[in-house]
mmCIF file of C-alpha atoms in Angstrom:
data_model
loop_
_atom_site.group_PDB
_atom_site.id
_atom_site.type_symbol
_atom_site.label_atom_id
_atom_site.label_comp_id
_atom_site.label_asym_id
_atom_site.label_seq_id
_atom_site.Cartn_x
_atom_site.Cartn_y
_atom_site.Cartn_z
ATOM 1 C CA UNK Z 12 0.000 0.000 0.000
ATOM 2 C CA UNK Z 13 1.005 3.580 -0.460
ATOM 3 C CA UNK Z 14 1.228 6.192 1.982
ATOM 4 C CA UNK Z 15 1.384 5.629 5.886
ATOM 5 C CA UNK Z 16 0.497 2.220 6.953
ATOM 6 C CA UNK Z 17 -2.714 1.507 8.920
ATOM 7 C CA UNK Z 18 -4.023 2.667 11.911
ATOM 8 C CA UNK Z 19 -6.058 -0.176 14.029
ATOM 9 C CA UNK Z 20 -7.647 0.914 17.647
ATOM 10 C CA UNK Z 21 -9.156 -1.746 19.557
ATOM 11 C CA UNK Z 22 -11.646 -0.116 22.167
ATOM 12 C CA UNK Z 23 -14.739 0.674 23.138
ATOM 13 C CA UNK Z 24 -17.804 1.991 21.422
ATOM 14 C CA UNK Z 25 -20.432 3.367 23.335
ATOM 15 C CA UNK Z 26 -24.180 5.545 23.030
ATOM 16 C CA UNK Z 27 -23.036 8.687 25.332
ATOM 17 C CA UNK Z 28 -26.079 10.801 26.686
ATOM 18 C CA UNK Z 29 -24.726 14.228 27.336
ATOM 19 C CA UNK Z 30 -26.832 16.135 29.474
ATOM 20 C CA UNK Z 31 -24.859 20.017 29.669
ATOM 21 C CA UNK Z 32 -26.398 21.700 32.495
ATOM 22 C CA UNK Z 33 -25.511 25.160 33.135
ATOM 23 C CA UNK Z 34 -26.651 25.687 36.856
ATOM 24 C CA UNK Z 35 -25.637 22.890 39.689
ATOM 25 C CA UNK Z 36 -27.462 19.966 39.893
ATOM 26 C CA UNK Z 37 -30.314 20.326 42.455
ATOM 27 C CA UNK Z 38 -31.200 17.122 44.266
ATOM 28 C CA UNK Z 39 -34.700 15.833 44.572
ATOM 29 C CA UNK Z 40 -36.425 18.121 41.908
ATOM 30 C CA UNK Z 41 -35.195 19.241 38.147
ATOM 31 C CA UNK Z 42 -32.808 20.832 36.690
ATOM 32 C CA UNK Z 43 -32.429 22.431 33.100
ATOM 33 C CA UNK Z 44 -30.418 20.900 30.689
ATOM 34 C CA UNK Z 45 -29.787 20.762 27.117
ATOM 35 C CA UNK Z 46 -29.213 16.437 26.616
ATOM 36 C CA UNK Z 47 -27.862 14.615 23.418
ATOM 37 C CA UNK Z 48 -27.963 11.351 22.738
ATOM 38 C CA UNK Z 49 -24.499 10.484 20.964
ATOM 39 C CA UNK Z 50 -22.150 7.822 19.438
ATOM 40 C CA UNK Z 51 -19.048 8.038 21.571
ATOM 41 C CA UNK Z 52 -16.508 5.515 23.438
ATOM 42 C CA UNK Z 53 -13.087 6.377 24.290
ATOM 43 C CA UNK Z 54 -11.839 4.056 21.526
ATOM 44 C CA UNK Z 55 -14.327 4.669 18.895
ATOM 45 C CA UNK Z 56 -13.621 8.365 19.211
ATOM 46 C CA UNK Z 57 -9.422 8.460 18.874
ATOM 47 C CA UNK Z 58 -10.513 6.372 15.561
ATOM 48 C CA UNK Z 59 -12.602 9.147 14.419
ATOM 49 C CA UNK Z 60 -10.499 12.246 14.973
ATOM 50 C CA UNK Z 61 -7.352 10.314 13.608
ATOM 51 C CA UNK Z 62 -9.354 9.338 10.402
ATOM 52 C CA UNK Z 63 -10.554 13.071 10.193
ATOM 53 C CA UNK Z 64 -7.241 14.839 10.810
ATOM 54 C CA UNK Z 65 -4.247 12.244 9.128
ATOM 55 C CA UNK Z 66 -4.490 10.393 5.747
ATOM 56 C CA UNK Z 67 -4.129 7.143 7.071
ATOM 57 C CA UNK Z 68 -6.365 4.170 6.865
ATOM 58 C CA UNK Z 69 -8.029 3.607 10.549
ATOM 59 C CA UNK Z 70 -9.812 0.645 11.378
ATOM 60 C CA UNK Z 71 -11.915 -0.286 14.361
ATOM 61 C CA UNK Z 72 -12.063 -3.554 16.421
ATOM 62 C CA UNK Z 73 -15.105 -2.987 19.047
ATOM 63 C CA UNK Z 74 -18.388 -4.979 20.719
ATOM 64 C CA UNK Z 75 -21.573 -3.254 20.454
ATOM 65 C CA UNK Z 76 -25.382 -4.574 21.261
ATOM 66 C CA UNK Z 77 -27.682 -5.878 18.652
ATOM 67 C CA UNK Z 78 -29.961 -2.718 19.236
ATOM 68 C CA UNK Z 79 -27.792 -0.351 18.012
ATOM 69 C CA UNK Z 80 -25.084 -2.046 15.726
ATOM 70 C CA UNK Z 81 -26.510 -0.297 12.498
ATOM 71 C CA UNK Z 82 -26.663 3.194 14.297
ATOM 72 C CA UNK Z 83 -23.126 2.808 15.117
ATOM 73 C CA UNK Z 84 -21.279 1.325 12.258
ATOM 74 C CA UNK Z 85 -22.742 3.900 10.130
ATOM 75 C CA UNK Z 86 -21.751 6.567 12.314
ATOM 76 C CA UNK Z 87 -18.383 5.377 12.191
ATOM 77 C CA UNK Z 88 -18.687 4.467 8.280
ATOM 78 C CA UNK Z 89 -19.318 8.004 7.658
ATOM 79 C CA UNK Z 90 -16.732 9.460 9.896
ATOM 80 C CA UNK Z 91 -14.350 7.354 7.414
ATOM 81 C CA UNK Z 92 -13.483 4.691 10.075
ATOM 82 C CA UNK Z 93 -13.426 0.844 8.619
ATOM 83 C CA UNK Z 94 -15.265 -0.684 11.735
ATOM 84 C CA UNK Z 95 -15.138 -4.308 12.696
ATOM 85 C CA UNK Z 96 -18.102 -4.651 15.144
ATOM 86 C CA UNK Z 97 -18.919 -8.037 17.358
ATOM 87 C CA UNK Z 98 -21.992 -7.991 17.332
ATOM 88 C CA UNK Z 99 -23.128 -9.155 21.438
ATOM 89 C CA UNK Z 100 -25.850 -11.991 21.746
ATOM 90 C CA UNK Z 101 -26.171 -11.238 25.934
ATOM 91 C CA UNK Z 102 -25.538 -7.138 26.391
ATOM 92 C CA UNK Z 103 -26.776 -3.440 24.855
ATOM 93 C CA UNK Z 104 -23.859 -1.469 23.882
ATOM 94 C CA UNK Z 105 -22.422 0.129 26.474
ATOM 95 C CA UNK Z 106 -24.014 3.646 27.801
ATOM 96 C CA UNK Z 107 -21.848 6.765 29.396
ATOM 97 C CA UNK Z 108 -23.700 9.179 30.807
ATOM 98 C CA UNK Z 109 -21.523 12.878 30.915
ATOM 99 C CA UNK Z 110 -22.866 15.032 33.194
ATOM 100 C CA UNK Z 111 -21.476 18.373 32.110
ATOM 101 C CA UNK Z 112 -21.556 21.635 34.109
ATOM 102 C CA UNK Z 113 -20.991 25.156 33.618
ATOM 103 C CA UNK Z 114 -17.315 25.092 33.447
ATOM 104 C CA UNK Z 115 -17.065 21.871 30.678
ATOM 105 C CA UNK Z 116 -15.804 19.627 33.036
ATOM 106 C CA UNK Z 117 -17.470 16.029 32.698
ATOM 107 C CA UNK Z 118 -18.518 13.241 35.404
ATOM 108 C CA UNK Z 119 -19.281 10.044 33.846
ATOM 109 C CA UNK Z 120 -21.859 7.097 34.998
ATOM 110 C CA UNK Z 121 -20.771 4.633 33.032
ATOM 111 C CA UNK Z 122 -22.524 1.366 31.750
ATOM 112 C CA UNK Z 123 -19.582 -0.974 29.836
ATOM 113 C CA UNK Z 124 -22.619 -3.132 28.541
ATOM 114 C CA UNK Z 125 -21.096 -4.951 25.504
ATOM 115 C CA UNK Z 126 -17.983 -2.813 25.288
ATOM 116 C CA UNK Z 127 -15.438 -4.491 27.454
ATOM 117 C CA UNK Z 128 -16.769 -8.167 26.760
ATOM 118 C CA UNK Z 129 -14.229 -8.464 23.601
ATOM 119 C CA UNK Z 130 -12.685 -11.823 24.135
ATOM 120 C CA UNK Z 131 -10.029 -13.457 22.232
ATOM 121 C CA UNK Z 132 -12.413 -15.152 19.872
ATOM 122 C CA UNK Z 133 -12.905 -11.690 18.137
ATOM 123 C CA UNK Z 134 -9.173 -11.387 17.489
ATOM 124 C CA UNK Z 135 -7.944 -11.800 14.199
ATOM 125 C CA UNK Z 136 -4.349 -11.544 13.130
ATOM 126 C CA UNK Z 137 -5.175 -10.313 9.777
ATOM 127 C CA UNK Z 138 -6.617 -6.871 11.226
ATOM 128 C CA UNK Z 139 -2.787 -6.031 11.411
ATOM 129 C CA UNK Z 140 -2.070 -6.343 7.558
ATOM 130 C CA UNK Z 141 -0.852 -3.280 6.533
ATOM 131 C CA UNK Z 142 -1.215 -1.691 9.622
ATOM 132 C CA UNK Z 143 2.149 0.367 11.139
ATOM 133 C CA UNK Z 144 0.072 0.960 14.199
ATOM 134 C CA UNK Z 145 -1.992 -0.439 16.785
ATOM 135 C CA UNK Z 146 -4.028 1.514 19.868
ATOM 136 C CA UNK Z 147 -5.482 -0.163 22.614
ATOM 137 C CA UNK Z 148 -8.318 1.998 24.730
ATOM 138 C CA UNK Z 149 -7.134 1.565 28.364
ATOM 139 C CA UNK Z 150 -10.632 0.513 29.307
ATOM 140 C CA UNK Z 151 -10.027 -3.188 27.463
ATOM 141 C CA UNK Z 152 -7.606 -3.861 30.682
ATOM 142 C CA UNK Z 153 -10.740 -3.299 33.364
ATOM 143 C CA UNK Z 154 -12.131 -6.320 32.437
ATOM 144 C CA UNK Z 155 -10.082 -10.029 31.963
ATOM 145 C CA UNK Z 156 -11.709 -10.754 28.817
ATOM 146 C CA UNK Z 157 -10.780 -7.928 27.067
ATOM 147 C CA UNK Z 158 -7.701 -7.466 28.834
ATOM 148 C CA UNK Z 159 -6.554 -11.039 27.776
ATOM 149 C CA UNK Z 160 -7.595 -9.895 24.193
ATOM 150 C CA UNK Z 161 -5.806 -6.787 24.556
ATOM 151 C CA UNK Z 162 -2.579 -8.989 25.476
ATOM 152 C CA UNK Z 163 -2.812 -10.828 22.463
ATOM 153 C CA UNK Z 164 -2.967 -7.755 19.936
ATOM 154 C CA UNK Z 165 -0.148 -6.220 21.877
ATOM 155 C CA UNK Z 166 2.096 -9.051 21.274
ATOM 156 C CA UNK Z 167 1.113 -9.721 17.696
ATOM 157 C CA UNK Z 168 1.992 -6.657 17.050
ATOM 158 C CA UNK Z 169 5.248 -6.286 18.663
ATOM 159 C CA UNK Z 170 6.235 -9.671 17.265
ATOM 160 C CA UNK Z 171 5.366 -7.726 13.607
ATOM 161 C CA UNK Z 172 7.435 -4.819 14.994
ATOM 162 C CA UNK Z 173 4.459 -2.774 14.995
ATOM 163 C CA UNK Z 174 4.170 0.284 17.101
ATOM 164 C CA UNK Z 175 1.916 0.140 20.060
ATOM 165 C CA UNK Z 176 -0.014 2.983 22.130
ATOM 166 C CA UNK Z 177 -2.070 2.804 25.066
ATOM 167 C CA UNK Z 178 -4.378 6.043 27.124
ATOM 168 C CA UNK Z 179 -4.944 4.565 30.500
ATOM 169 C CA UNK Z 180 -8.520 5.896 29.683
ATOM 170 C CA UNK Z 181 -9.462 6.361 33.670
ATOM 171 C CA UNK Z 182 -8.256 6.849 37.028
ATOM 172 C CA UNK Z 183 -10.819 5.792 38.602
ATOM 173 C CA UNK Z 184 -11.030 2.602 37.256
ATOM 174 C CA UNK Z 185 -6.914 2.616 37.308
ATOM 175 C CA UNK Z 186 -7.345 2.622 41.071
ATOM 176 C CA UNK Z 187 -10.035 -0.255 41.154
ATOM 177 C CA UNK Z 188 -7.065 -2.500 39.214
ATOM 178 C CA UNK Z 189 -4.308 -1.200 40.474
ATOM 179 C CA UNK Z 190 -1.621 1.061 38.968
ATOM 180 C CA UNK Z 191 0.982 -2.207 39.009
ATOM 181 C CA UNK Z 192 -1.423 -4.479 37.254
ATOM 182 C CA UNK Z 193 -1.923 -2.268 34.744
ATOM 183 C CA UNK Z 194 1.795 -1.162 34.040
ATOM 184 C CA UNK Z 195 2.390 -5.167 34.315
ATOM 185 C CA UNK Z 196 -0.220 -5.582 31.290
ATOM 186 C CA UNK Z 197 0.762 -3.158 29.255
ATOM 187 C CA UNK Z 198 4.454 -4.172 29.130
ATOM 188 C CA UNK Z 199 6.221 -3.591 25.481
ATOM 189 C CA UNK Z 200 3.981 -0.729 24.409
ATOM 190 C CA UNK Z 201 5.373 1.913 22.711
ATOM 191 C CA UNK Z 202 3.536 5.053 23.584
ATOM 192 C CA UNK Z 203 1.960 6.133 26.652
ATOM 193 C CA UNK Z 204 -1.271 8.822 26.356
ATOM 194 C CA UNK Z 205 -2.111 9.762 30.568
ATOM 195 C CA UNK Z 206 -3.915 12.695 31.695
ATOM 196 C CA UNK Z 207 -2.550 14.433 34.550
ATOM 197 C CA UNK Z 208 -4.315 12.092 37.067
ATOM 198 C CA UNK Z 209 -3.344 8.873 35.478
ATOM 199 C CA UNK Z 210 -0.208 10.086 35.578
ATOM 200 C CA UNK Z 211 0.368 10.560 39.004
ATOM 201 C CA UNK Z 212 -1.665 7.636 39.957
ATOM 202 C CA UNK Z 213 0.540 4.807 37.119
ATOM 203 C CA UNK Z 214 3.912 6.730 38.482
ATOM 204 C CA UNK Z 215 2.668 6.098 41.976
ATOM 205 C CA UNK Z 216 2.686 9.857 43.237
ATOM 206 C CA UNK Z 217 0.547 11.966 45.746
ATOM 207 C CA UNK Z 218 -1.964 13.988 44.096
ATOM 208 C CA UNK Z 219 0.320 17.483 45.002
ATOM 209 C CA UNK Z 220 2.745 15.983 42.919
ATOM 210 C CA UNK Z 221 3.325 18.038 39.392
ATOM 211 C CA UNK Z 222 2.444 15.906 35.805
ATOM 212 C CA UNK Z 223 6.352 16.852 34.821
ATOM 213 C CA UNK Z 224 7.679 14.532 37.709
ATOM 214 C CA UNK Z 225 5.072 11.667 36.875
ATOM 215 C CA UNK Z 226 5.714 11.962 33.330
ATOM 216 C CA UNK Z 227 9.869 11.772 33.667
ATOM 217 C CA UNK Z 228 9.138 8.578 35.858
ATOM 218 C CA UNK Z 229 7.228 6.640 33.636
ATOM 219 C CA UNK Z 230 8.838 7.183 31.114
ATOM 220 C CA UNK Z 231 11.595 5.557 32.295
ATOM 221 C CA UNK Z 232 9.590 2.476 31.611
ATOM 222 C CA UNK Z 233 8.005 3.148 28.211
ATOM 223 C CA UNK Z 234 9.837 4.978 25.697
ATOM 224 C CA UNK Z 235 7.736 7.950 24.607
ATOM 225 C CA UNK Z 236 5.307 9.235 27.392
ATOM 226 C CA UNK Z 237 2.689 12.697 26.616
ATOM 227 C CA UNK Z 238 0.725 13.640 29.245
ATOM 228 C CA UNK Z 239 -1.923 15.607 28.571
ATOM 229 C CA UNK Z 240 -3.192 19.013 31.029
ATOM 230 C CA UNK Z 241 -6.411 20.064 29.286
ATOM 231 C CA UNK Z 242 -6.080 23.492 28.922
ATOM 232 C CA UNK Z 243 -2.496 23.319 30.157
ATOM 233 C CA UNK Z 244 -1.065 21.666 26.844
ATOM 234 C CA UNK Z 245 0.943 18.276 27.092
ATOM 235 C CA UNK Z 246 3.875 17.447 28.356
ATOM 236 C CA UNK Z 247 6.059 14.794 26.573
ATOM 237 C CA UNK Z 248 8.847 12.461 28.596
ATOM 238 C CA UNK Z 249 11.631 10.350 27.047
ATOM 239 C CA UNK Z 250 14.196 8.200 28.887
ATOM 240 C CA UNK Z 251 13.497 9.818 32.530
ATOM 241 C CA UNK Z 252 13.422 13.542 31.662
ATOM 242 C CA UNK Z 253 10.970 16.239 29.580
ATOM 243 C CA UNK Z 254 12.114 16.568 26.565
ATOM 244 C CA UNK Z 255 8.937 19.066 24.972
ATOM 245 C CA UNK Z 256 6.049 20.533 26.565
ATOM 246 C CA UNK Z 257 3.299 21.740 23.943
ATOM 247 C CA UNK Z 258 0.872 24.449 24.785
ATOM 248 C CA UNK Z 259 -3.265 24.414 24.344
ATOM 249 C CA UNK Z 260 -4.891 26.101 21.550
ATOM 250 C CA UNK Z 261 -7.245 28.986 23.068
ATOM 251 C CA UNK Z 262 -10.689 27.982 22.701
ATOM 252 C CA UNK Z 263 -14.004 28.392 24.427
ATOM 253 C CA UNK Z 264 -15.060 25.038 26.126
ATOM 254 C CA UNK Z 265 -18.501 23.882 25.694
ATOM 255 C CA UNK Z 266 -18.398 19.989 26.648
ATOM 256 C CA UNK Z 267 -14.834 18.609 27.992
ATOM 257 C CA UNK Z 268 -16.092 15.259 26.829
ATOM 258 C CA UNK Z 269 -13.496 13.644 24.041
ATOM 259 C CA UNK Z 270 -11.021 15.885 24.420
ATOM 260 C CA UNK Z 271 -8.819 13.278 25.708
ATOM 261 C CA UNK Z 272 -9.722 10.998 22.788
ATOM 262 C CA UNK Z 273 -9.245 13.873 20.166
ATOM 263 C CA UNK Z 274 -5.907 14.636 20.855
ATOM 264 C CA UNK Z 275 -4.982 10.839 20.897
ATOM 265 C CA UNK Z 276 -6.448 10.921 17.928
ATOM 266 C CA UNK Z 277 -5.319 13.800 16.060
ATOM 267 C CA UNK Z 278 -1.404 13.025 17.731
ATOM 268 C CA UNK Z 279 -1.669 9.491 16.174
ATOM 269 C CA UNK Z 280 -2.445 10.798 12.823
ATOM 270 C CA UNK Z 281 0.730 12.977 12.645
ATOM 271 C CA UNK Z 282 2.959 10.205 14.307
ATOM 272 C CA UNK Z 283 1.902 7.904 11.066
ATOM 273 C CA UNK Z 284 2.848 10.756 8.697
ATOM 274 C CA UNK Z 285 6.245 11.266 10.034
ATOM 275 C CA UNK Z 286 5.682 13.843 12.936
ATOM 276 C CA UNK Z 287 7.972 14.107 15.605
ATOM 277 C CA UNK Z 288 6.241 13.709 19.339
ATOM 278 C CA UNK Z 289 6.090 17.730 19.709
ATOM 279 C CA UNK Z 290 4.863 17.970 16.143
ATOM 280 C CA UNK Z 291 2.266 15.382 17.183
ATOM 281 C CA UNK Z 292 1.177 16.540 20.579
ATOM 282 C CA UNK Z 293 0.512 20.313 18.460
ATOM 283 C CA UNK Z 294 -1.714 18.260 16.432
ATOM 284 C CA UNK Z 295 -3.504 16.122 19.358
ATOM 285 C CA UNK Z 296 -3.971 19.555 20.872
ATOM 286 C CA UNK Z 297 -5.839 21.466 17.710
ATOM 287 C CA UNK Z 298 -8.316 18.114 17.999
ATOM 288 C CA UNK Z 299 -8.625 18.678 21.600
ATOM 289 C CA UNK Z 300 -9.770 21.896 20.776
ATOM 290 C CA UNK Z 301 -11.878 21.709 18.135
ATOM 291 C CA UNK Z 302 -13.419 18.568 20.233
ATOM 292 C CA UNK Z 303 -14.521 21.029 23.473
ATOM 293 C CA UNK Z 304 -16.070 23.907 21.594
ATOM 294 C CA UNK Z 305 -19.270 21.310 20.848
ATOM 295 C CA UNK Z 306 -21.367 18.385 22.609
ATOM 296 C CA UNK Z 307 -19.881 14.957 22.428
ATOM 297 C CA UNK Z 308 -16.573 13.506 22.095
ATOM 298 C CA UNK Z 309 -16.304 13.343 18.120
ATOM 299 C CA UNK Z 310 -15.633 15.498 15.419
#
């Protein structure tokens, strides 16, 4: 094939309901929101913004429900994503819903459903052919069949010599499994995508700690590490020290949801074109910020 290999994320898709509520929530009684009902999923997202912002080909290996299959693959079709989706005889498709307040900052109740039952039966080692990268959603580790599958991708790839990424995806369910575990399972990969919090919490430091000191540390144990700060930028580590920090494009924030997923994204896309990791992390952050100034986490 010509131009930049493949780009194959194996994650989560998900129906988000994003309820943006500009006053506090009042308990007992209502409160006025404006609510969406939305395709999203951390890993399902990253696919979209990469195929939007890079030329690469980006394919999709994900579980959704029976009920909304169609809804989703076509969302994805159209987003020009190649999706591969497992279609789940026992669960819906998973369900997130992002409560969103007046300052875009999101709290999640989240509903896995479907999402994080990918076993190893729905691996296939042709869905690396032609690829020259592979991302795994950090959700697939919070469960042990998807983690196991997520295992098994990881080493195919490495034993192709292709180039593996990983965003931890949350802290609070980092905490739940435990920052070791994780780190353990995610051995060999390439590229490490934390936010500030996941950070801290993989690197094992106190919350006071600064994102520059968590980053330096772990990257002592994967090779490229970017950390990303919201509205702060990123920060990227190599071999124990900063080596680039990358500053946030000025936007007004509407819906914090994504933004994560945007810039993983949009900094995957330029890696497979040649960029170098500050190149890339200027790139992750324009998707970031395009991604905040609407509801939902895609583009």
């Amino acid at each position: 094939m010509t131009g930049p290999g493949a780009l194959l994320v194996i994650g989560d898709v998900v129906t988000d309901v994003v309820a943006i509520h500009p006053e506090p929530l009042a308990p007992a009684t209502d409160t006025a929101a404006r609510i969406r009902t939305l395709p999203g999923g951390a890993g399902a997202n990253a696919a979209c913004w990469a195929a939007r912002t890079g030329t690469a080909e980006v394919r999709l290996l994900a579980r959704v429900g029976a009920e909304s299959a169609r809804w989703h693959e076509r969302a994805l079709v159209d987003a020009g994503v190649r999706p591969r989706l497992v279609v789940d005889a026992q669960e819906p498709t998973g369900t997130v819903v992002a409560l969103v307040g007046k300052d875009a900052e999101r709290t999640f109740l989240t509903d896995s459903g479907a999402s994080l039952r990918l076993c190893p039966a729905d691996w296939a080692p042709s869905l690396l052919d032609g690829a020259a990268h592979l991302h795994l959603s950090g959700y697939l580790f919070f469960a042990d069949s998807s983690r196991e599958l997520a295992v098994i991708a990881l080493r195919a790839a490495r034993a192709r010599g292709v180039q593996v990424s990983v965003d931890p995806a949350s802290a609070g369910f980092l905490a739940a499994l435990g920052p070791q575990r994780f780190l353990d399972a995610v051995a060999g990969v390439d590229v490490l995508l934390p936010n500030e919090d996941e950070a801290r919490l993989l690197a094992g430091l106190p919350e006071p700690a600064g994102a520059a000191r968590a980053a330096a540390e772990l990257s002592r144990r994967v090779p490229l590490v970017v950390v990303t700060r919201g509205a702060a930028g990123a920060l990227i580590a190599e071999r124990g020290r900063i080596t680039a920090e990358v500053e946030a494009e000025p936007v007004e924030a509407v819906d914090s949801t994504g933004a994560g997923d945007a810039f993983t994204g949009g900094f995957l896309a330029a890696r497979l074109e040649g960029a170098d990791p500050a190149e890339a992390a200027r790139a992750g952050c324009l998707a970031a910020a395009l991604a905040v100034t609407r509801p939902g986490g895609r583009p």
